[in-house]
CSV table of N, CA and C in Angstrom, one decimal:
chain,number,residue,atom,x,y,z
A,1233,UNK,N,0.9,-1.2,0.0
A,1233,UNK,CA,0.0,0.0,0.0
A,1233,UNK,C,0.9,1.2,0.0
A,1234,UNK,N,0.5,2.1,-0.8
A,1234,UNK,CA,1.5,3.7,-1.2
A,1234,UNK,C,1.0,4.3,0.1
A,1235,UNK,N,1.7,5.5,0.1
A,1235,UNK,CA,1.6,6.7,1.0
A,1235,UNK,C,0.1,7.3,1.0
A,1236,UNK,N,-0.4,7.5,-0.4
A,1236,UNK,CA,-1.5,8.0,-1.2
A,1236,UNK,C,-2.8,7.2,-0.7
A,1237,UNK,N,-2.9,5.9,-0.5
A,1237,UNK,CA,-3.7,4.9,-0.6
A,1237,UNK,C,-4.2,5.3,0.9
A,1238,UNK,N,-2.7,4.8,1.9
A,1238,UNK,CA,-3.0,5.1,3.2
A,1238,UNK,C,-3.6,6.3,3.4
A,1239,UNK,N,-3.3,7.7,3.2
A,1239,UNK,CA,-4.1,8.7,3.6
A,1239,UNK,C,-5.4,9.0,2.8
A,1240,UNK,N,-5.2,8.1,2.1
A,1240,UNK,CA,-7.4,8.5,1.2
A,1240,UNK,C,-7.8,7.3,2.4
A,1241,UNK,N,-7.4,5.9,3.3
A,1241,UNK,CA,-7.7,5.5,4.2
A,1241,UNK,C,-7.9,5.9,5.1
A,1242,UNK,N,-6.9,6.7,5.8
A,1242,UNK,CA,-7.3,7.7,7.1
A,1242,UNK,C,-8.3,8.8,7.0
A,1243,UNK,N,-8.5,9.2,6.1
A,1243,UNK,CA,-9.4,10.7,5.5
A,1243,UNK,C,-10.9,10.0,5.5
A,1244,UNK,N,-11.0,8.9,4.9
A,1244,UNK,CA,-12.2,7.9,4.9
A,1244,UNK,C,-12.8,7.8,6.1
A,1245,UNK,N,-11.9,7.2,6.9
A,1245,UNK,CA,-12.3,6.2,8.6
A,1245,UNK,C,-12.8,7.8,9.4
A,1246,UNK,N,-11.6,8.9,9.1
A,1246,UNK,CA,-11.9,10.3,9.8
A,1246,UNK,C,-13.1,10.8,9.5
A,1247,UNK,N,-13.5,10.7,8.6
A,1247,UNK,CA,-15.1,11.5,7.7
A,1247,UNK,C,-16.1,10.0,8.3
A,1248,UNK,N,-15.8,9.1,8.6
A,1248,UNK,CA,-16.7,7.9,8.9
A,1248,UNK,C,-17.0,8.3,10.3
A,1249,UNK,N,-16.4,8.5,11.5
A,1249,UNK,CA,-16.0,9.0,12.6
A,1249,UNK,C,-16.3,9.6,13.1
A,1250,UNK,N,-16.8,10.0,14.5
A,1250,UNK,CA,-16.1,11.0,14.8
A,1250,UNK,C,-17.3,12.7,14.2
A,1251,UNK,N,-16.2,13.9,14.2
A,1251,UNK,CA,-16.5,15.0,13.3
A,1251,UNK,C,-16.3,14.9,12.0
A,1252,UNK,N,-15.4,14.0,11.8
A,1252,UNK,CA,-14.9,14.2,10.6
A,1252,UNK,C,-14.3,15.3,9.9
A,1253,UNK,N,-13.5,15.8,9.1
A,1253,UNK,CA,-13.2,16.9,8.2
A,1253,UNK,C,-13.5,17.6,7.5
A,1254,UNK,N,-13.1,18.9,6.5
A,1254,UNK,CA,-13.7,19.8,5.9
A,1254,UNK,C,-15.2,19.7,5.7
A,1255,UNK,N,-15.9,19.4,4.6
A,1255,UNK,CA,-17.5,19.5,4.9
A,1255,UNK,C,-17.9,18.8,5.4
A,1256,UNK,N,-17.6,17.6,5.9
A,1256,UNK,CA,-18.3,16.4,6.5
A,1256,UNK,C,-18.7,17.4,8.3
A,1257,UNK,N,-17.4,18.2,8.1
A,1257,UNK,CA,-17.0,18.4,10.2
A,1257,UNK,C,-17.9,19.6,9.9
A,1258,UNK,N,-18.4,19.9,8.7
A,1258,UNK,CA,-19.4,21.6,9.0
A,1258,UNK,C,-20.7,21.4,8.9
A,1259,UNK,N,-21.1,20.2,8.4
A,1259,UNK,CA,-22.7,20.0,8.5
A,1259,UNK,C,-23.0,19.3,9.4
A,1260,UNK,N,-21.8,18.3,10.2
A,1260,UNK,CA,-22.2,17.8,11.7
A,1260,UNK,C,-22.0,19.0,12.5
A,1261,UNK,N,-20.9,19.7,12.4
A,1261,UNK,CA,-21.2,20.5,13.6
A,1261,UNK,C,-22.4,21.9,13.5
A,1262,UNK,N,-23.0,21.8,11.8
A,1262,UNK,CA,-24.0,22.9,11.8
A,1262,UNK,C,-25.3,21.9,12.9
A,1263,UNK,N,-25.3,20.6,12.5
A,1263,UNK,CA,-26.8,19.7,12.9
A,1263,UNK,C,-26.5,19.6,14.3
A,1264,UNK,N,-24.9,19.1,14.8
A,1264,UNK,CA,-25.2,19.3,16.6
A,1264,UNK,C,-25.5,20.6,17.4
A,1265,UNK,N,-25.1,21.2,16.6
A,1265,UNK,CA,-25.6,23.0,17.5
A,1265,UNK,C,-26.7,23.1,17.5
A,1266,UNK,N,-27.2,23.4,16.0
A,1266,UNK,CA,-28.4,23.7,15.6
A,1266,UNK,C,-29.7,23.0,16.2
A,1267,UNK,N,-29.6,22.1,15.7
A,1267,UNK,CA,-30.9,20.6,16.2
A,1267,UNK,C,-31.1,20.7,17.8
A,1268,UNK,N,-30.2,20.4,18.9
A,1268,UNK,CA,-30.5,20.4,20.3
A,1268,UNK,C,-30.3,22.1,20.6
A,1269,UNK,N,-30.4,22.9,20.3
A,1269,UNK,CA,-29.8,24.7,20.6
A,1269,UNK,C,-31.8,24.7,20.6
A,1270,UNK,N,-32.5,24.0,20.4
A,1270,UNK,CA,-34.3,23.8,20.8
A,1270,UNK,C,-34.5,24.2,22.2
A,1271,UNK,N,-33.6,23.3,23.0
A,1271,UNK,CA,-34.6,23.0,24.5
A,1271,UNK,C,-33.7,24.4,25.3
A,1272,UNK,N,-32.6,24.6,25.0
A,1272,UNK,CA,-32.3,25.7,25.8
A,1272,UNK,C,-33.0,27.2,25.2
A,1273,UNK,N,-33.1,26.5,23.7
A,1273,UNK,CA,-34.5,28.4,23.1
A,1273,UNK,C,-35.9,28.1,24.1
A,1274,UNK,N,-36.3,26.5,24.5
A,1274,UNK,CA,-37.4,26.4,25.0
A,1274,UNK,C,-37.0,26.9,26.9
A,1275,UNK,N,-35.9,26.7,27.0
A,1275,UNK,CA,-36.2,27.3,28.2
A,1275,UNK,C,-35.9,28.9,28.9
A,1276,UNK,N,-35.3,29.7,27.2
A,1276,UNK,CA,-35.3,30.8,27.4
A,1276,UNK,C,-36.5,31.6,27.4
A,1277,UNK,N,-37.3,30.6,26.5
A,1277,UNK,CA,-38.7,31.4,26.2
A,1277,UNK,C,-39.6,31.2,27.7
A,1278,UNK,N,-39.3,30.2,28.4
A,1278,UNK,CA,-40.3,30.1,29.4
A,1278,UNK,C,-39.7,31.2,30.6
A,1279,UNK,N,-38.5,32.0,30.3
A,1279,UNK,CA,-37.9,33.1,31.7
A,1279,UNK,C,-37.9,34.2,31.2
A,1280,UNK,N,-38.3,33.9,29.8
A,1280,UNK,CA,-38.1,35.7,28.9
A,1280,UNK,C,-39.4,36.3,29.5
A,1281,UNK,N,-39.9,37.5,29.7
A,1281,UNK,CA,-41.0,38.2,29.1
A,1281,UNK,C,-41.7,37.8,28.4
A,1282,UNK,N,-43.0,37.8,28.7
A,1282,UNK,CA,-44.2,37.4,27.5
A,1282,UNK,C,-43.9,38.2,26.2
A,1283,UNK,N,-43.4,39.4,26.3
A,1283,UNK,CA,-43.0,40.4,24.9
A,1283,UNK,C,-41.8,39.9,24.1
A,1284,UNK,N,-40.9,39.5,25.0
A,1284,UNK,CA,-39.5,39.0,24.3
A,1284,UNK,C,-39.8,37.6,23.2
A,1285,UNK,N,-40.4,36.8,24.0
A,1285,UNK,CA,-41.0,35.6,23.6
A,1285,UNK,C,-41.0,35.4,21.6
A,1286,UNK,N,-41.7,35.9,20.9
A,1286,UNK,CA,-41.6,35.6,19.6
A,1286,UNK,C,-40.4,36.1,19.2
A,1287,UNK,N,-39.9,37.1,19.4
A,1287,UNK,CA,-38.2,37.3,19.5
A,1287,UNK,C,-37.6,36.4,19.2
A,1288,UNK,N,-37.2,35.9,20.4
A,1288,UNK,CA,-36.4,34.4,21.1
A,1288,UNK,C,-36.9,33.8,19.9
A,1289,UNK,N,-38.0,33.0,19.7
A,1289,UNK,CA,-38.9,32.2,18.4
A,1289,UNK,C,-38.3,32.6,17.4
A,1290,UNK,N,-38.5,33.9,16.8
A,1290,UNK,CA,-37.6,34.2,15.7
A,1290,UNK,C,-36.4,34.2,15.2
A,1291,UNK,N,-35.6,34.5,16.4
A,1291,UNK,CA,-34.2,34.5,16.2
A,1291,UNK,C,-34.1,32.7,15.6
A,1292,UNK,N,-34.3,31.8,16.8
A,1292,UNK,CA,-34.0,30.5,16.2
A,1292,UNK,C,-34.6,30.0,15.1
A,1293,UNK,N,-35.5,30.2,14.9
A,1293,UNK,CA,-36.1,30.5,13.5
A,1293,UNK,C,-35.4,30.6,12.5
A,1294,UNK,N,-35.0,31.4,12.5
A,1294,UNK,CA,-34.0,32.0,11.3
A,1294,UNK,C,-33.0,31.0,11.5
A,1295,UNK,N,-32.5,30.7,12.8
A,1295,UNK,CA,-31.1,30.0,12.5
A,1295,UNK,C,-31.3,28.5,12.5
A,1296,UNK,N,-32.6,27.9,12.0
A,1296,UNK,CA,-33.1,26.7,11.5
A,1296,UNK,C,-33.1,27.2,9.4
A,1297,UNK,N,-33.4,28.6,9.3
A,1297,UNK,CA,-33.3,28.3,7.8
A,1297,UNK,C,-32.0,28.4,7.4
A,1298,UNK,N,-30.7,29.3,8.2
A,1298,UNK,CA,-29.3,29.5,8.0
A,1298,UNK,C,-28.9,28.2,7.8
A,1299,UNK,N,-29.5,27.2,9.0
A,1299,UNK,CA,-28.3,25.7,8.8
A,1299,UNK,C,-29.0,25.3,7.4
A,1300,UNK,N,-30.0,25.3,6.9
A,1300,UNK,CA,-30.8,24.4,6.1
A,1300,UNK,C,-29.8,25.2,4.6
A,1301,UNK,N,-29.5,26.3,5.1
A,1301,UNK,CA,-29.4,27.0,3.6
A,1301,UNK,C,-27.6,26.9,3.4
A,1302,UNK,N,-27.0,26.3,4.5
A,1302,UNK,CA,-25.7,25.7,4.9
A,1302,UNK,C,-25.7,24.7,4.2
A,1303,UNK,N,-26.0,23.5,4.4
A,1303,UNK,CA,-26.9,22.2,3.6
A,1303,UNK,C,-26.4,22.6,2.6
A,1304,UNK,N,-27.7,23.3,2.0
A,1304,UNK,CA,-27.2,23.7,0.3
A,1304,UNK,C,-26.1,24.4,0.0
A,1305,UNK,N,-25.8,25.1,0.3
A,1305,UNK,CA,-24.1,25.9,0.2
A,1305,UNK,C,-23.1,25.1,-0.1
A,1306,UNK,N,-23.5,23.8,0.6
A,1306,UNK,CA,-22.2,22.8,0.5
A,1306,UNK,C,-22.4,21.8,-0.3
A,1307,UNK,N,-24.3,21.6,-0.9
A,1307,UNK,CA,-24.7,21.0,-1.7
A,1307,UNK,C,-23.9,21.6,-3.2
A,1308,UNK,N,-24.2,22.9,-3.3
A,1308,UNK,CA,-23.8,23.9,-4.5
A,1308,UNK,C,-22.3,23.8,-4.9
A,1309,UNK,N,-21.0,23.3,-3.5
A,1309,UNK,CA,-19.9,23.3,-3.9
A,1309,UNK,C,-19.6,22.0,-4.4
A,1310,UNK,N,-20.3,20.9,-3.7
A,1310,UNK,CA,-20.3,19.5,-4.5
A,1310,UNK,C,-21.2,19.3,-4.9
A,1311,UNK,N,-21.8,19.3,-5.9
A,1311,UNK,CA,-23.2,18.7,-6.6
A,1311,UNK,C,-23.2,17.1,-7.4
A,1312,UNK,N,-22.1,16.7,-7.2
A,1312,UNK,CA,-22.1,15.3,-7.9
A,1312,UNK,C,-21.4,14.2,-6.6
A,1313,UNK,N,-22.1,13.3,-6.3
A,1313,UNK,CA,-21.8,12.3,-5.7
A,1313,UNK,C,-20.2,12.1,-5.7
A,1314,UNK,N,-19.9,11.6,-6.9
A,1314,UNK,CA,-18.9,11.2,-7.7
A,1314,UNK,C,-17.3,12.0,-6.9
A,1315,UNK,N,-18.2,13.3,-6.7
A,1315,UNK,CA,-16.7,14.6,-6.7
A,1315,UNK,C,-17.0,14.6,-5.1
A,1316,UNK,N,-17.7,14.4,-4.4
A,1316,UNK,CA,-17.6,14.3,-3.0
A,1316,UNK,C,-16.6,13.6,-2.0
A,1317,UNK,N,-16.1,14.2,-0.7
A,1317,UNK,CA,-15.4,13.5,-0.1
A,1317,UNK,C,-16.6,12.0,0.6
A,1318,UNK,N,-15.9,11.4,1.1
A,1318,UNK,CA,-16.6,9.9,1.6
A,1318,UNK,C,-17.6,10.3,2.5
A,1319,UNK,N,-18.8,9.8,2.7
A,1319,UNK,CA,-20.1,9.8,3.8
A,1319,UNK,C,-20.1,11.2,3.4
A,1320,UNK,N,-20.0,12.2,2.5
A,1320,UNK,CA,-20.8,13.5,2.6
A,1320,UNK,C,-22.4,13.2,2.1
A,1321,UNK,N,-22.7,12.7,0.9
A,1321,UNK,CA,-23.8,12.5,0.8
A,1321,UNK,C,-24.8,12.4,1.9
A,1322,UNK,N,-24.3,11.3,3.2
A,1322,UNK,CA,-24.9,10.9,3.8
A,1322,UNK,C,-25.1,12.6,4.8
A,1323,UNK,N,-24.0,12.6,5.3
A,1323,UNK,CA,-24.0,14.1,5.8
A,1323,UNK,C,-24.9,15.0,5.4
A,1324,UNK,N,-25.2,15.6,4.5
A,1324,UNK,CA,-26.1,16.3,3.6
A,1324,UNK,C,-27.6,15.6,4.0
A,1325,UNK,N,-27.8,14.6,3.8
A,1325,UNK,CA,-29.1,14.2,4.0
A,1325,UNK,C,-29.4,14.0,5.4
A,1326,UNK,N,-28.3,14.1,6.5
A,1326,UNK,CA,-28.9,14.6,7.9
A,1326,UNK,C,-29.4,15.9,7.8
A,1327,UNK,N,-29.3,16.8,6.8
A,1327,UNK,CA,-30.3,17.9,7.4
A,1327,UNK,C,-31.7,17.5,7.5
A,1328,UNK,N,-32.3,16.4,7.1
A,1328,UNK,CA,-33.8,16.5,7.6
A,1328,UNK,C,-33.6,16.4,9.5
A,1329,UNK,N,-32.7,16.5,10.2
A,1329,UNK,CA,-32.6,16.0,11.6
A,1329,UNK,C,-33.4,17.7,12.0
A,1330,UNK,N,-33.2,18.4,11.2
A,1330,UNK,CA,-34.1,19.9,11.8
A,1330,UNK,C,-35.7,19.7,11.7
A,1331,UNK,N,-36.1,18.3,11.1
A,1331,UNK,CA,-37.5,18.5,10.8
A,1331,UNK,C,-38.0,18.6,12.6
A,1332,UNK,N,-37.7,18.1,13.8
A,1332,UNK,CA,-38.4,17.8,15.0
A,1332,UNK,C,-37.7,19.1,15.5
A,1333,UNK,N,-36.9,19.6,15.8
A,1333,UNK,CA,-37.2,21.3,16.6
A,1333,UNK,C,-38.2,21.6,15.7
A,1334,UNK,N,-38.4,22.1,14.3
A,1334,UNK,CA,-39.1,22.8,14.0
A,1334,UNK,C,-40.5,22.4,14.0
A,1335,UNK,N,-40.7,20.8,14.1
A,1335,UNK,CA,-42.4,20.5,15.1
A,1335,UNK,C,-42.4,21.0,16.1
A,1336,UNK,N,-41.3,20.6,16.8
A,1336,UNK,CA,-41.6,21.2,18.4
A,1336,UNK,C,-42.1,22.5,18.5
A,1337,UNK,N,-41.6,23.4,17.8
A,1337,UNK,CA,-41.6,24.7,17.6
A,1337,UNK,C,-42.8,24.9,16.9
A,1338,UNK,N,-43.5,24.3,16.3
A,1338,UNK,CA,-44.7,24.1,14.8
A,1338,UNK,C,-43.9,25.6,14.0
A,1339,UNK,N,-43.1,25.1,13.6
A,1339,UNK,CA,-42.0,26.1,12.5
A,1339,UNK,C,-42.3,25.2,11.2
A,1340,UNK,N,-43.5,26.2,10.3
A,1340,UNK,CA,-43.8,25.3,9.0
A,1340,UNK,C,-42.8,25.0,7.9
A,1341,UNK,N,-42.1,26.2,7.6
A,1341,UNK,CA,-41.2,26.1,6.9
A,1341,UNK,C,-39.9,24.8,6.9
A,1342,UNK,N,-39.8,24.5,8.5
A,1342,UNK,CA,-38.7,23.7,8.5
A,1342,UNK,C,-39.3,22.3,8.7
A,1343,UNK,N,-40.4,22.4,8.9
A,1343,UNK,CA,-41.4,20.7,8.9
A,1343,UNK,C,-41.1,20.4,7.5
A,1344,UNK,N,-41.8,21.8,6.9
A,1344,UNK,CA,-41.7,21.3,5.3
A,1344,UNK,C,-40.0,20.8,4.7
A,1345,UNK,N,-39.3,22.1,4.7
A,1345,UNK,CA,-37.8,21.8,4.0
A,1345,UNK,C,-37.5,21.1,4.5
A,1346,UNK,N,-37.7,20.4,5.9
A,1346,UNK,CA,-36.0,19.5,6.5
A,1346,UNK,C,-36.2,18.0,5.7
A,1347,UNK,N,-37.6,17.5,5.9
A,1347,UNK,CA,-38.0,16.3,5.2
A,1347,UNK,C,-37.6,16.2,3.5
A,1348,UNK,N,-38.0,17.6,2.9
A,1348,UNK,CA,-37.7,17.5,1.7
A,1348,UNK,C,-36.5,17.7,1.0
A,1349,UNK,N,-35.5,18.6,1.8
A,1349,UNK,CA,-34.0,18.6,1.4
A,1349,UNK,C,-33.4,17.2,1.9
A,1350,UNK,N,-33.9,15.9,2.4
A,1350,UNK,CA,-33.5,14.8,2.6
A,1350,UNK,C,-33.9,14.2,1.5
A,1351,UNK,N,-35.3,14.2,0.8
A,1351,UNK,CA,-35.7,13.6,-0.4
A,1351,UNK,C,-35.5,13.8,-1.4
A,1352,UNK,N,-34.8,15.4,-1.5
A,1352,UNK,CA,-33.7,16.0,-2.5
A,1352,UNK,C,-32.7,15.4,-2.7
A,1353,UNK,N,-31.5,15.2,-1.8
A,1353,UNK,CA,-30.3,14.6,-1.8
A,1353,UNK,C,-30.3,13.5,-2.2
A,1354,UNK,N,-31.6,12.4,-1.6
A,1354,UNK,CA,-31.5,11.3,-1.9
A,1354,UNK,C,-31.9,11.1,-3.5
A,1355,UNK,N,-33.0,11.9,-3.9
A,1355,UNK,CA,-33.5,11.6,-5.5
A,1355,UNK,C,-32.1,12.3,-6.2
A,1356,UNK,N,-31.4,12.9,-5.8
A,1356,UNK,CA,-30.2,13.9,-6.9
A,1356,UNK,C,-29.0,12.2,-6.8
A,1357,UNK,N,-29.5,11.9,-5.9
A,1357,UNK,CA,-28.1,10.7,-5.8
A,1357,UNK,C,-28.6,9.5,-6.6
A,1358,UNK,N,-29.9,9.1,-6.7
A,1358,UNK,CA,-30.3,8.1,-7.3
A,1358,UNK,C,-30.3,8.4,-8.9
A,1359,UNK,N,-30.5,9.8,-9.2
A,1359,UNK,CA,-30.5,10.0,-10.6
A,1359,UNK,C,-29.3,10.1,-11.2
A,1360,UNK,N,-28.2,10.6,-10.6
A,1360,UNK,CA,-26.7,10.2,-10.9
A,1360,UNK,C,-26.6,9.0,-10.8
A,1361,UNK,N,-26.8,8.5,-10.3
A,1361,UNK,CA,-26.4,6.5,-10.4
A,1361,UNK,C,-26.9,6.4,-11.9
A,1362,UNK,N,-28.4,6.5,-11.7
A,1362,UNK,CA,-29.2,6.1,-13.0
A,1362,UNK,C,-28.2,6.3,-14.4
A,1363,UNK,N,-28.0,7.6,-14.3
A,1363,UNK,CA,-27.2,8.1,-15.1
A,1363,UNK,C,-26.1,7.4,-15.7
A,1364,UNK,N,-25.1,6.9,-14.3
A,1364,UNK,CA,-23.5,6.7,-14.5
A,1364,UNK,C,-23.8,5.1,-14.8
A,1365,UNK,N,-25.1,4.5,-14.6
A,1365,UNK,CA,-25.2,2.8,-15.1
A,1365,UNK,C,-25.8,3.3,-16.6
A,1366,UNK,N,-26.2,4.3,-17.0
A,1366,UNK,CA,-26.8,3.9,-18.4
A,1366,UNK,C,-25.8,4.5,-19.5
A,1367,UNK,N,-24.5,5.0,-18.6
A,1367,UNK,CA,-23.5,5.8,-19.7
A,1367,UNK,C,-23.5,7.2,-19.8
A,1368,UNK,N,-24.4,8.0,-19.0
A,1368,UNK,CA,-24.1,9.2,-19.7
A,1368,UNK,C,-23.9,9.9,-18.3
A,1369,UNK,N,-23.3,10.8,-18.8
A,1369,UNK,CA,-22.5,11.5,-18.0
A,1369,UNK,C,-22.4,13.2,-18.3
C-alpha cells in the first residue's frame, strides 16, 4: 500500500467518525448545535418576558433556515456524488434532523424543508447513479 492509498484510508475512517473533516465536520457540527440549541431556546422562552418571547422564536427560526441553507451551500460546492469526499452524501441528508425542533416549535417552513431537502439529496443521488449505469454523464 502507497503513501496515497494510506491517507485517502485515514481521511475515509476520519469523515466515517467522529467530526470528521472539511464539509463532512461543518454539516455535523452545523446539525449538533443547531438541532438540540431547541430545548435551551425552549427554556429561554419560558424566563423571557411574555413580549420578548416571539423574538427568542424568531431569532432560532432563522437559525433553523441558515443551517438548512448551509446544507445547500455545500450541496452547491459538491453537486455530484462522484466529486464528494466519503459519507458527505450521507451528511447532507442529515439535514432533515431539523424536521423535529421545527415541530416542536410548529415552525412550517422547517417541517416542510428539513424532510424534503433529505428527499432531494436522496432523488439527486439516485439520478446520478441512473445516469453513470446507463453511460451518460
Amino acid at each position: 500500500m502507497d503513501l496515497s492509498s494510506a491517507q485517502r484510508i485515514a481521511e475515509a475512517e476520519a469523515a466515517r467518525t467522529g467530526l470528521g473533516t472539511g464539509p463532512n465536520r461543518q454539516l455535523r457540527l452545523t446539525l449538533f448545535i443547531g438541532m438540540p440549541l431547541v430545548f435551551p431556546v425552549i427554556g429561554i422562552m419560558i424566563f423571557v418576558p411574555k413580549f420578548l418571547r416571539d423574538d427568542v422564536l424568531y431569532v432560532y427560526e432563522a437559525g433553523i433556515i441558515g443551517c438548512l441553507l448551509h446544507y445547500v451551500w455545500v450541496f452547491k460546492n459538491y453537486p455530484r456524488h462522484a466529486g464528494r469526499p466519503p459519507y458527505l452524501t450521507r451528511d447532507l441528508a442529515m439535514g432533515s434532523g431539523f424536521f423535529l425542533p421545527s415541530l416542536m416549535l410548529g415552525f412550517w417552513p422547517g417541517i416542510i424543508a428539513a424532510p424534503a431537502w433529505a428527499l432531494f439529496v436522496g432523488v439527486a443521488y439516485a439520478v446520478e447513479g441512473m445516469r453513470e449505469h446507463h453511460g451518460h454523464r
